[in-house]
Coordinates of C-alpha atoms and ligand atoms in Angstrom, one line a residue:
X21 CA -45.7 -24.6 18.3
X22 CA -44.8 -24.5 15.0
X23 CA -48.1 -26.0 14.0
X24 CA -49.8 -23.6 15.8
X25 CA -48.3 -20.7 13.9
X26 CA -49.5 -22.5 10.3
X27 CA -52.4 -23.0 12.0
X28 CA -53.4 -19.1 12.8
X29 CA -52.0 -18.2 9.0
X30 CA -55.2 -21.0 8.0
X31 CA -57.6 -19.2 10.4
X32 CA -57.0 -15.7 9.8
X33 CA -57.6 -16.7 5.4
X34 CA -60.6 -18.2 6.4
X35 CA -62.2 -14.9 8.3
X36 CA -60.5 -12.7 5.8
X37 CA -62.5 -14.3 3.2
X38 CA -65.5 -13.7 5.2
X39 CA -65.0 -9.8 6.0
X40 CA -63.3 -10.1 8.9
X41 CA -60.2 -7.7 8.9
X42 CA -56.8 -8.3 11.2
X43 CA -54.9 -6.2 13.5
X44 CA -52.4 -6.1 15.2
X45 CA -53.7 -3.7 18.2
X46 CA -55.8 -6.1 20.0
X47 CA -57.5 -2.5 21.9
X48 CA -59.0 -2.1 18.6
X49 CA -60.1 -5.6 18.0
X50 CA -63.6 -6.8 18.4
X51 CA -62.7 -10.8 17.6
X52 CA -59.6 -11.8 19.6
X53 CA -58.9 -15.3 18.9
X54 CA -56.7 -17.4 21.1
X55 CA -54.9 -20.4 19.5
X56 CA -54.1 -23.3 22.2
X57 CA -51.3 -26.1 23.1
X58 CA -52.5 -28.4 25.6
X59 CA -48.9 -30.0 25.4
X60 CA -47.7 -29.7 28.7
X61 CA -50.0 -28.1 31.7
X62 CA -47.6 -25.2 31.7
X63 CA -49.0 -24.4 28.2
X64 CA -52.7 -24.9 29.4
X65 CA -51.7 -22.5 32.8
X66 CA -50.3 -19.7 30.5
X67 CA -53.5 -19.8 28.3
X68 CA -55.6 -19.2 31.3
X69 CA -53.5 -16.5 32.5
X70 CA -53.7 -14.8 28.7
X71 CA -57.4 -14.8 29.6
X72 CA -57.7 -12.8 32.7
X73 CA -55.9 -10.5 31.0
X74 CA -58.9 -9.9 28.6
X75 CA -61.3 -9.1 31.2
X76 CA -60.4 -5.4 30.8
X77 CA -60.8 -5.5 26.7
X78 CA -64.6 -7.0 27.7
X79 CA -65.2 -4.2 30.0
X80 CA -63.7 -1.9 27.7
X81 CA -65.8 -3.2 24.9
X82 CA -69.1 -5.0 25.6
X83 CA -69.1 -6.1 22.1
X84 CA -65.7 -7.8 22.3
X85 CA -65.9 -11.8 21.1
X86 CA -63.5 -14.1 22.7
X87 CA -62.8 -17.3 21.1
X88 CA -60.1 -20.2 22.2
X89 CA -59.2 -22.5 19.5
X90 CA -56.8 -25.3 19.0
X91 CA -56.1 -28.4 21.1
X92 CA -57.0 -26.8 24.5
X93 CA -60.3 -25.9 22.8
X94 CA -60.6 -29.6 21.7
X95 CA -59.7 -31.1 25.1
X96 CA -62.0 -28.9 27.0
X97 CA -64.7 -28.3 24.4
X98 CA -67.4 -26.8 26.2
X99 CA -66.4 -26.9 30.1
X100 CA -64.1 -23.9 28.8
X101 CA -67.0 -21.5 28.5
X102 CA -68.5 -23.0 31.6
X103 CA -65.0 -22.6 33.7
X104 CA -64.6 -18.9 32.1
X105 CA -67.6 -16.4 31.1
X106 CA -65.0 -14.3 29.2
X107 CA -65.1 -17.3 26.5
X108 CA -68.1 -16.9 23.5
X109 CA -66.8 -19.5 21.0
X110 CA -64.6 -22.5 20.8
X111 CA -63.4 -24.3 18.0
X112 CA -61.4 -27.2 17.8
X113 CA -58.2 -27.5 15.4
X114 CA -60.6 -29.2 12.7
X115 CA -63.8 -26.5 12.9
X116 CA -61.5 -23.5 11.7
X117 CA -64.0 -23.3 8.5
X118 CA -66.8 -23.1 11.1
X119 CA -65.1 -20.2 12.4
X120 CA -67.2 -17.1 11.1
X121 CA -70.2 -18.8 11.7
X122 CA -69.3 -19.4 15.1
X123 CA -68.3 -15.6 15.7
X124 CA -71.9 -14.7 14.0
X125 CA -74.0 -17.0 16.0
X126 CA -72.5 -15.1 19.3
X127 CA -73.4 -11.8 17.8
X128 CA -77.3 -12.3 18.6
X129 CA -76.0 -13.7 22.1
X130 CA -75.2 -17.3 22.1
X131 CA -72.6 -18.7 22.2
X132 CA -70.4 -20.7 19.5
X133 CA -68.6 -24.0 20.0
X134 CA -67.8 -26.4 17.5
X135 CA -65.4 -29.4 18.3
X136 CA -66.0 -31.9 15.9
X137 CA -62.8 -33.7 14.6
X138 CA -62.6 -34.8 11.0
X139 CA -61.0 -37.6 9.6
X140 CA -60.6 -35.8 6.5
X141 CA -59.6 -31.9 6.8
X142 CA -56.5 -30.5 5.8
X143 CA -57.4 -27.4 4.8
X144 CA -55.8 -28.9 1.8
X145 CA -57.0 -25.5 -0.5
X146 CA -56.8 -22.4 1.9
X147 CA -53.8 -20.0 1.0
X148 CA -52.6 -19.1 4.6
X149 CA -52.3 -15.1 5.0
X150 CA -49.0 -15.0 6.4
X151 CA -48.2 -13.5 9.6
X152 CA -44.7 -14.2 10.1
X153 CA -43.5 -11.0 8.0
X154 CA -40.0 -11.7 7.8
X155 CA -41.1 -12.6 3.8
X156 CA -37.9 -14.7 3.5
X157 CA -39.3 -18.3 5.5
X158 CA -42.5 -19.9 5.7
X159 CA -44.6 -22.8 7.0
X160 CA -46.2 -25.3 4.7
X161 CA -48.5 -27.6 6.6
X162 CA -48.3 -31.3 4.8
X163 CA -50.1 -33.4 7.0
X164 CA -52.5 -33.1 10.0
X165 CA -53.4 -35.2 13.2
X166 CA -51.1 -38.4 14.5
X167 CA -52.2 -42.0 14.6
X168 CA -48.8 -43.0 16.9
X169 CA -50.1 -42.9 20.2
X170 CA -47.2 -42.3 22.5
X171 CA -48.4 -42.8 25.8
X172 CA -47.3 -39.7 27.3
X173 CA -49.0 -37.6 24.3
X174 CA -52.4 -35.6 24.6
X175 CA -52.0 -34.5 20.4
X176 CA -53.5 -37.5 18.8
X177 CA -56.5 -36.7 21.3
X178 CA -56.6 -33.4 20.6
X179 CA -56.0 -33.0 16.9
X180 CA -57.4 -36.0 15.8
X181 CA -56.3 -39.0 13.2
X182 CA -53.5 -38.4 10.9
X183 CA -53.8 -37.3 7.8
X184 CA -52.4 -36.0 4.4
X185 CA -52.5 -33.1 2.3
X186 CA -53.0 -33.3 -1.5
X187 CA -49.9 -33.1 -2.9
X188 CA -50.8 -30.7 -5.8
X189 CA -51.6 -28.1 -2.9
X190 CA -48.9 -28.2 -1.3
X191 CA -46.3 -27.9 -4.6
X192 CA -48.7 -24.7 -5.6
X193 CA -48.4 -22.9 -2.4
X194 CA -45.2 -23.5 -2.4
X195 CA -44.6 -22.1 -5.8
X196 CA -47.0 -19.2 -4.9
X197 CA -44.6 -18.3 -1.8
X198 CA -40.9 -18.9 -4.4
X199 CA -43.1 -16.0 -6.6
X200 CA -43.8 -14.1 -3.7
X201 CA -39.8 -13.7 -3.1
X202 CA -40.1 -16.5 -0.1
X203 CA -36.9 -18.2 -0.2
X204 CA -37.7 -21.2 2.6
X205 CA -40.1 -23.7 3.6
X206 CA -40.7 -25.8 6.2
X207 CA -42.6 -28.7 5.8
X208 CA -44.9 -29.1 8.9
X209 CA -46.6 -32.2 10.0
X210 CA -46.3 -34.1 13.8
X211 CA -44.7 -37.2 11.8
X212 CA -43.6 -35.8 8.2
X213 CA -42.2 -39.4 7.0
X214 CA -45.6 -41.2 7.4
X215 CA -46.8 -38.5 5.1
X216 CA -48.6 -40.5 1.9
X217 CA -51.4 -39.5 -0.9
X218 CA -52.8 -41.9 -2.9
X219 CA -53.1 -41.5 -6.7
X220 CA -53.8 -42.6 -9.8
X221 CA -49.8 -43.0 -11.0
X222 CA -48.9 -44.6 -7.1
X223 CA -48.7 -43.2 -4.1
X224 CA -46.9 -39.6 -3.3
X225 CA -44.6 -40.4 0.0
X226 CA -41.9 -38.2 2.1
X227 CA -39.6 -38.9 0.1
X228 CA -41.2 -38.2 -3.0
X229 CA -43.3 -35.1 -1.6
X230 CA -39.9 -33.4 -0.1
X231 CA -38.3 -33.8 -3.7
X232 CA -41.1 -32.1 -5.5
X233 CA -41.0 -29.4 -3.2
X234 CA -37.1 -29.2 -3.6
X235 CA -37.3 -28.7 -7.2
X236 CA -39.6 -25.6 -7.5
X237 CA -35.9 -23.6 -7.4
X238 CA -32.6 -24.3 -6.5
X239 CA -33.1 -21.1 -4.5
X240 CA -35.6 -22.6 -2.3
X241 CA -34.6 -23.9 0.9
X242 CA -36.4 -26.5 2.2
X243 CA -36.4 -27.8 5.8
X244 CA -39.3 -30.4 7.5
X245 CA -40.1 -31.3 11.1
X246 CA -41.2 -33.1 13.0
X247 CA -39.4 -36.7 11.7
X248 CA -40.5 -39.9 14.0
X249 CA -37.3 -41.9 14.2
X250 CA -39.0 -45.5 14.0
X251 CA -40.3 -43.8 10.3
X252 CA -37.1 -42.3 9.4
X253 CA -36.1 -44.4 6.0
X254 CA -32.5 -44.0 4.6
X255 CA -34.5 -43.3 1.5
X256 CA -34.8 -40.0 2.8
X257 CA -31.9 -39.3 3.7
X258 CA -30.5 -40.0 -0.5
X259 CA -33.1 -37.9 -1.3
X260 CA -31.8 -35.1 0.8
X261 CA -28.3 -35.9 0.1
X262 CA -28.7 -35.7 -3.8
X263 CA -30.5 -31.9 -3.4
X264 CA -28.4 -29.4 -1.9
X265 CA -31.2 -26.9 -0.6
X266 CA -33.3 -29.5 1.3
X267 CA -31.4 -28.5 4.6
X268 CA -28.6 -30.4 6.6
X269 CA -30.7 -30.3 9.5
X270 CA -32.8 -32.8 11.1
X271 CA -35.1 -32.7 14.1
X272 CA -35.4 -36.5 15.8
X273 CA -37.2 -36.3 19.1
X274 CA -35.4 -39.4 21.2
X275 CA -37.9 -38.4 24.6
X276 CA -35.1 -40.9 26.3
X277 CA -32.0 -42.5 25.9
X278 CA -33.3 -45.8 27.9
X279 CA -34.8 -48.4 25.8
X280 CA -37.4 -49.4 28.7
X281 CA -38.6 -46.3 29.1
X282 CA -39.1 -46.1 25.1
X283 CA -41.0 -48.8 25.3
X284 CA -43.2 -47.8 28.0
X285 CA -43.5 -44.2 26.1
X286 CA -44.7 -46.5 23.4
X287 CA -42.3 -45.1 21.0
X288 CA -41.7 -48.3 18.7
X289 CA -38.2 -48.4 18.9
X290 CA -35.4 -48.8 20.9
X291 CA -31.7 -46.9 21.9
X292 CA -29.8 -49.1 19.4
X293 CA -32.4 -48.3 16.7
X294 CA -32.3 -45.3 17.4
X295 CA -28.8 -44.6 17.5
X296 CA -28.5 -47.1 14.1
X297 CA -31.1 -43.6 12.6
X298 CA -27.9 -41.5 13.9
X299 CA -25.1 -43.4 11.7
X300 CA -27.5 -43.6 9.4
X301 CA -27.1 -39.3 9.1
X302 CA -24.3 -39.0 9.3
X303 CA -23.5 -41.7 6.5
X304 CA -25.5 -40.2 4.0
X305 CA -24.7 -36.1 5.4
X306 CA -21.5 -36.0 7.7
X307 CA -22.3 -32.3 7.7
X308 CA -26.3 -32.3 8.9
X309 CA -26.9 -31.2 12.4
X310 CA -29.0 -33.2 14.5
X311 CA -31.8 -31.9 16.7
X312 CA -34.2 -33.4 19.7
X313 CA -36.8 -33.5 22.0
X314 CA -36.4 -34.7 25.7
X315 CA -38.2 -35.8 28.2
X316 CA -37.4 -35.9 32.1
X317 CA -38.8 -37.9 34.6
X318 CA -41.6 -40.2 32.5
X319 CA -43.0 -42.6 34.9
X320 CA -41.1 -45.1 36.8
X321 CA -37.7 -43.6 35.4
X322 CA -35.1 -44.4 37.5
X323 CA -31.2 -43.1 37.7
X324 CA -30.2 -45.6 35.4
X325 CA -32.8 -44.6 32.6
X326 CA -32.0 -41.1 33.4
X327 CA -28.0 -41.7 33.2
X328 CA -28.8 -43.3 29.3
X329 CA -30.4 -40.3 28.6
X330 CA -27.3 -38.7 29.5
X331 CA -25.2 -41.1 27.5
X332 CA -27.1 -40.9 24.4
X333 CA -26.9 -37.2 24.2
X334 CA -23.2 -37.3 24.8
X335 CA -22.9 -40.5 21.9
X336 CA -24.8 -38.2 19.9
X337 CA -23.5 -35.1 20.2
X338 CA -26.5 -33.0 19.6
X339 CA -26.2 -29.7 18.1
X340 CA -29.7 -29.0 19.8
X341 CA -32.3 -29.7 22.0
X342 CA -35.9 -29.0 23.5
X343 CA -35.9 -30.6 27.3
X344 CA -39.1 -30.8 29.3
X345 CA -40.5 -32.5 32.5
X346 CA -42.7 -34.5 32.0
X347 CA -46.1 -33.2 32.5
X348 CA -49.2 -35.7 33.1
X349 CA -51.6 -35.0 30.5
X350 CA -55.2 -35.9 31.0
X351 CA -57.2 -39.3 29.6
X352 CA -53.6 -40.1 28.1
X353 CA -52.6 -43.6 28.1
X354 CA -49.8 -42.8 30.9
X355 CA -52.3 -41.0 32.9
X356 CA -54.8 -43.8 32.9
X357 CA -52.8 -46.8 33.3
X358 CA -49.0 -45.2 34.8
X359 CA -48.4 -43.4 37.8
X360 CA -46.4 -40.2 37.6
X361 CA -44.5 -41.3 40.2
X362 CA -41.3 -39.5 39.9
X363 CA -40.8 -36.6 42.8
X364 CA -40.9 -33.0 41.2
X365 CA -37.7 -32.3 42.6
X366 CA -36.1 -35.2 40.6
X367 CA -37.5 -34.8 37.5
X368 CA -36.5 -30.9 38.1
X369 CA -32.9 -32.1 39.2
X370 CA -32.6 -34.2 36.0
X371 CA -34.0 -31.7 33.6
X372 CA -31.2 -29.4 34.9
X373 CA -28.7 -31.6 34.3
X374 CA -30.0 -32.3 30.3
X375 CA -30.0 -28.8 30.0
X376 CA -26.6 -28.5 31.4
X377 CA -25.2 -30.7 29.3
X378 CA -27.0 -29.9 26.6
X379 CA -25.4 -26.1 26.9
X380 CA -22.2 -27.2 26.9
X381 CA -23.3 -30.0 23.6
X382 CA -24.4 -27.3 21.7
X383 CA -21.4 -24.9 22.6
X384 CA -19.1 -27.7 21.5
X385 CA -21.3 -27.7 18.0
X386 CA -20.6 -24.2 17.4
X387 CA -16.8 -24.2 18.8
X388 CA -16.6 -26.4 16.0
X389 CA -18.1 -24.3 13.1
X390 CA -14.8 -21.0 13.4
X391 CA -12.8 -21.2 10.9
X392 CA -15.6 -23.3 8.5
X393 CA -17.4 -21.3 5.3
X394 CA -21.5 -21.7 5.1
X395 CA -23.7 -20.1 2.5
X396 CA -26.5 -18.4 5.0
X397 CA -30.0 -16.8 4.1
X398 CA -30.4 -13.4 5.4
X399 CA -33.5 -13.2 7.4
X400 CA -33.7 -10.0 8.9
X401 CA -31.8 -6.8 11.2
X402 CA -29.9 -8.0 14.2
X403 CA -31.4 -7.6 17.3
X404 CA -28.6 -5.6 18.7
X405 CA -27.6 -3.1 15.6
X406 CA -29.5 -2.1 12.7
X407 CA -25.8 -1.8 11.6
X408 CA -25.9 -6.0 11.4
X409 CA -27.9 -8.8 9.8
X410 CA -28.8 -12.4 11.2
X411 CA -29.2 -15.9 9.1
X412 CA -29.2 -19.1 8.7
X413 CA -26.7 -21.7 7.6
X414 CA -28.2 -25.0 6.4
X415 CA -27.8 -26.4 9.6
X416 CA -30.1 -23.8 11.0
X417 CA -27.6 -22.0 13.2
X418 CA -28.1 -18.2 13.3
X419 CA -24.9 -16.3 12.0
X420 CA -24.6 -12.6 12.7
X421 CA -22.8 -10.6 9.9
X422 CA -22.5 -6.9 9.3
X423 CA -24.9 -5.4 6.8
X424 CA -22.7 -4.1 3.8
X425 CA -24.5 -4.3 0.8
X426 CA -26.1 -7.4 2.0
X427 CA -30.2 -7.2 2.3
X428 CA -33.2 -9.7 3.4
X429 CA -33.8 -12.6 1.1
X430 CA -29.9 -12.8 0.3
X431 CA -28.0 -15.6 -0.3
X432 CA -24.3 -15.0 1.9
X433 CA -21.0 -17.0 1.7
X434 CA -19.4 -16.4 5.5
X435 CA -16.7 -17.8 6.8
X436 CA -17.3 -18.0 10.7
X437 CA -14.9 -15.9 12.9
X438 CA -16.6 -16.5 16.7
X439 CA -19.3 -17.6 18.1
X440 CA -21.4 -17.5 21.7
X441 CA -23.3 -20.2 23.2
X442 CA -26.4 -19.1 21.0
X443 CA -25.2 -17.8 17.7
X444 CA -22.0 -17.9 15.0
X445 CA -20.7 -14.9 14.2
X446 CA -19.4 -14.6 10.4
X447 CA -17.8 -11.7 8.0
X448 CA -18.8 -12.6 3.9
X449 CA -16.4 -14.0 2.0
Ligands
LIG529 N1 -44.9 -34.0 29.0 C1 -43.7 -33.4 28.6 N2 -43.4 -33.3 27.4 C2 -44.2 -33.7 26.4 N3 -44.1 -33.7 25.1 C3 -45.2 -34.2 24.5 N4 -46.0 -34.6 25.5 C4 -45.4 -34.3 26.7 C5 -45.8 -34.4 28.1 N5 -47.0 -35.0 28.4 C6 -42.9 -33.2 24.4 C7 -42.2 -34.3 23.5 C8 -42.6 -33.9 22.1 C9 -42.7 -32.4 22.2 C10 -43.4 -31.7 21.1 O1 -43.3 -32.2 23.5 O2 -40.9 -34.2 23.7 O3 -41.7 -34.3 21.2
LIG530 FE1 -47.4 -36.9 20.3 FE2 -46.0 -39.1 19.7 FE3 -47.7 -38.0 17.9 FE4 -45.4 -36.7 18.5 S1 -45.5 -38.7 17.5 S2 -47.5 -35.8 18.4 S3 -45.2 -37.2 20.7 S4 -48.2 -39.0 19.9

């Protein structure tokens, strides 16, 4: 996840500092750290798998450290190392400053595991080495752990209580990345509007945070995930609305369109609340795209629950979505007190038809765009042709454009002329 990625950029400053040196052959390397979701147990599966591959690095080089860190490290702590002899150090997502110590203590044959969670780490100071090189976007990680408890949810278990970032760190990195030619951010935290500092003049909130950010340049885009609808404050949304680079975009997880299931998810709201978020929007941004998470087959969900689902993606037209089955995550609140009692093949049956629908949703969305003008920021070559450039309108939507005398870090009026199911396809204007 997205955490995940601001998460290495944290760990890899913090070994840099202590001598450690990257690459990007991992033949060569003699520390290969593995960061960890424990989401879904499809996440957990693929991490395992990632490890057998490293059996032939080991034999390759006896010297080779293996660490796993992150929330699978957290969940399993040390039954990791006892379940897979590949494994010499573990660190959970709040031991990351540990880390070097943990690599050293292996070096005289032990082994180094360190799970503690904190109730106060943000790693508030640490200048992340970025390894997303595109040099145009980056992450900026706000706030850390979640207190909300949905009952599906192994993250508050796993990353701990939540917690802020000083916001005097965050405006400086920033600033740091606007100098270092970065021309977006995206504010990271798993519920950005419960974000709050306490100071001496009042307390900093989302709201407040987001417009300090903003006004570092009127260059700087600024997006934010992930938003936690029963949070999501029309204050907000005036704040976007009065600055024009804090995107049109926002991410809004529903998980379901049925307000039973809601509640047994233990999401704190319900469909009409929910929906009351979505007028909300479009109100204060007619032209912001609106993003999801969904979830199929929670326990007990019947066809009915699944149908509202349906109907709440159809009333609300998203222009995107992330659509999982529901996957029964251990010492959750579902898993001790629900059963997961919804047939594999169903909850396979009604994924399909979210994604379905959601295909043809987010074909509509672009349908919509030819013929309309956006400013994009050029992010990098096309896949296809060097010959052509991709970016992003403030919705987020990649536009494909040919290169001309555009380059990376650009600024690009296009108007848009097709599009596919996946991408818009512009010509500058
Ligand atoms: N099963 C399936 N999906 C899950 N998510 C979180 N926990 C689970 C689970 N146990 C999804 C939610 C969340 C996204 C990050 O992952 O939709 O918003
Ligand atoms: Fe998990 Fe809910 Fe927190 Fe998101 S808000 S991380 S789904 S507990």
């Amino acid at each position: 996840c997205q955490m995940n990625a601001a998460d290495s950029e944290v760990v890899l400053s913090i070994m840099q500092k202590e001598g450690f040196v990257y690459t990007e052959n991992i033949e060569r390397a003699d520390v290969i750290l593995v960061n960890t979701c424990s989401i879904r147990d499809n996440a957990e599966q693929r991490i395992w798998g990632r490890l057998k591959e490293f059996v032939r690095y080991k034999k390759a080089n006896r010297a080779l450290i293996v660490g796993i860190i992150g929330c699978m490290a957290e969940r399993l702590k040390d039954s990791i190392i006892e379940n897979h002899n590949l494994v010499d150090v573990v660190a959970g997502p709040d031991a990351y400053r540990d880390l070097p110590a943990l690599v050293r203590q292996t070096e005289s044959g032990g082994k180094g595991i360190n799970t503690m969670l904190s109730r106060e780490e943000t790693y508030a100071e640490i200048s992340p080495v970025r390894l997303d090189k595109n040099g145009v976007s980056a992450f900026v990680s706000i706030m850390r752990g979640c207190n909300n408890m949905c009952s599906y949810c192994v993250v508050p278990y796993t990353r701990g209580g939540e917690r802020s970032r000083d916001p005097q760190t965050i405006v400086r990195e920033v600033r740091e990345l606007f100098d270092a030619g970065y021309r977006e951010v995206t504010l990271l935290g798993q519920n950005v509007n419960s974000y709050k500092w306490d100071c001496e003049g009042g307390a900093v909130d989302f709201p407040a945070l987001i417009r300090m950010v903003a006004e570092t340049s009127p260059l700087l885009r600024v997006r934010f995930a992930t938003s936690h609808p029963k949070d999501m404050c029309d204050r907000l949304l005036e704040t976007m609305a009065s600055m024009p680079n804090i995107c049109r975009c926002i991410h809004l997880p529903a998980q379901s369109g049925s307000t039973r299931m809601l509640s047994l998810m233990n999401r704190r709201y319900t469909r009409e609340w929910y929906l009351d978020r979505i007028a909300a929007i479009r109100r204060y941004m007619p032209d912001c795209s609106i993003t999801t998470d969904l979830i199929a087959g929670f326990c007990t969900e019947t066809e009915q629950d699944h149908e509202d689902t349906l109907s709440l993606m159809r009333e609300v037209g998203y222009d995107g979505a992330y659509m999982f089955k529901y996957s029964e995550r251990p010492n959750t609140k579902a898993a001790r007190h629900m059963e997961d009692d919804v047939p594999e093949e169903v909850k396979t049956a009604r994924l399909t038809q979210i994604i379905e629908l959601q295909n043809s949703l987010s074909e509509r969305s672009n349908r919509a765009d030819v013929g309309r003008e956006f400013e994009i920021l050029i992010e990098g070559e096309s896949k296809r042709s060097s010959g052509q450039l991709f970016g992003r309108t403030s919705q987020n939507k990649v536009v494909i454009i040919d290169r001309g005398q555009h380059s990376v870090g650009d600024y690009v009026r296009v108007k848009i002329t097709d599009c596919t199911s996946a991408t818009l396809l512009g010509e500058s204007v």
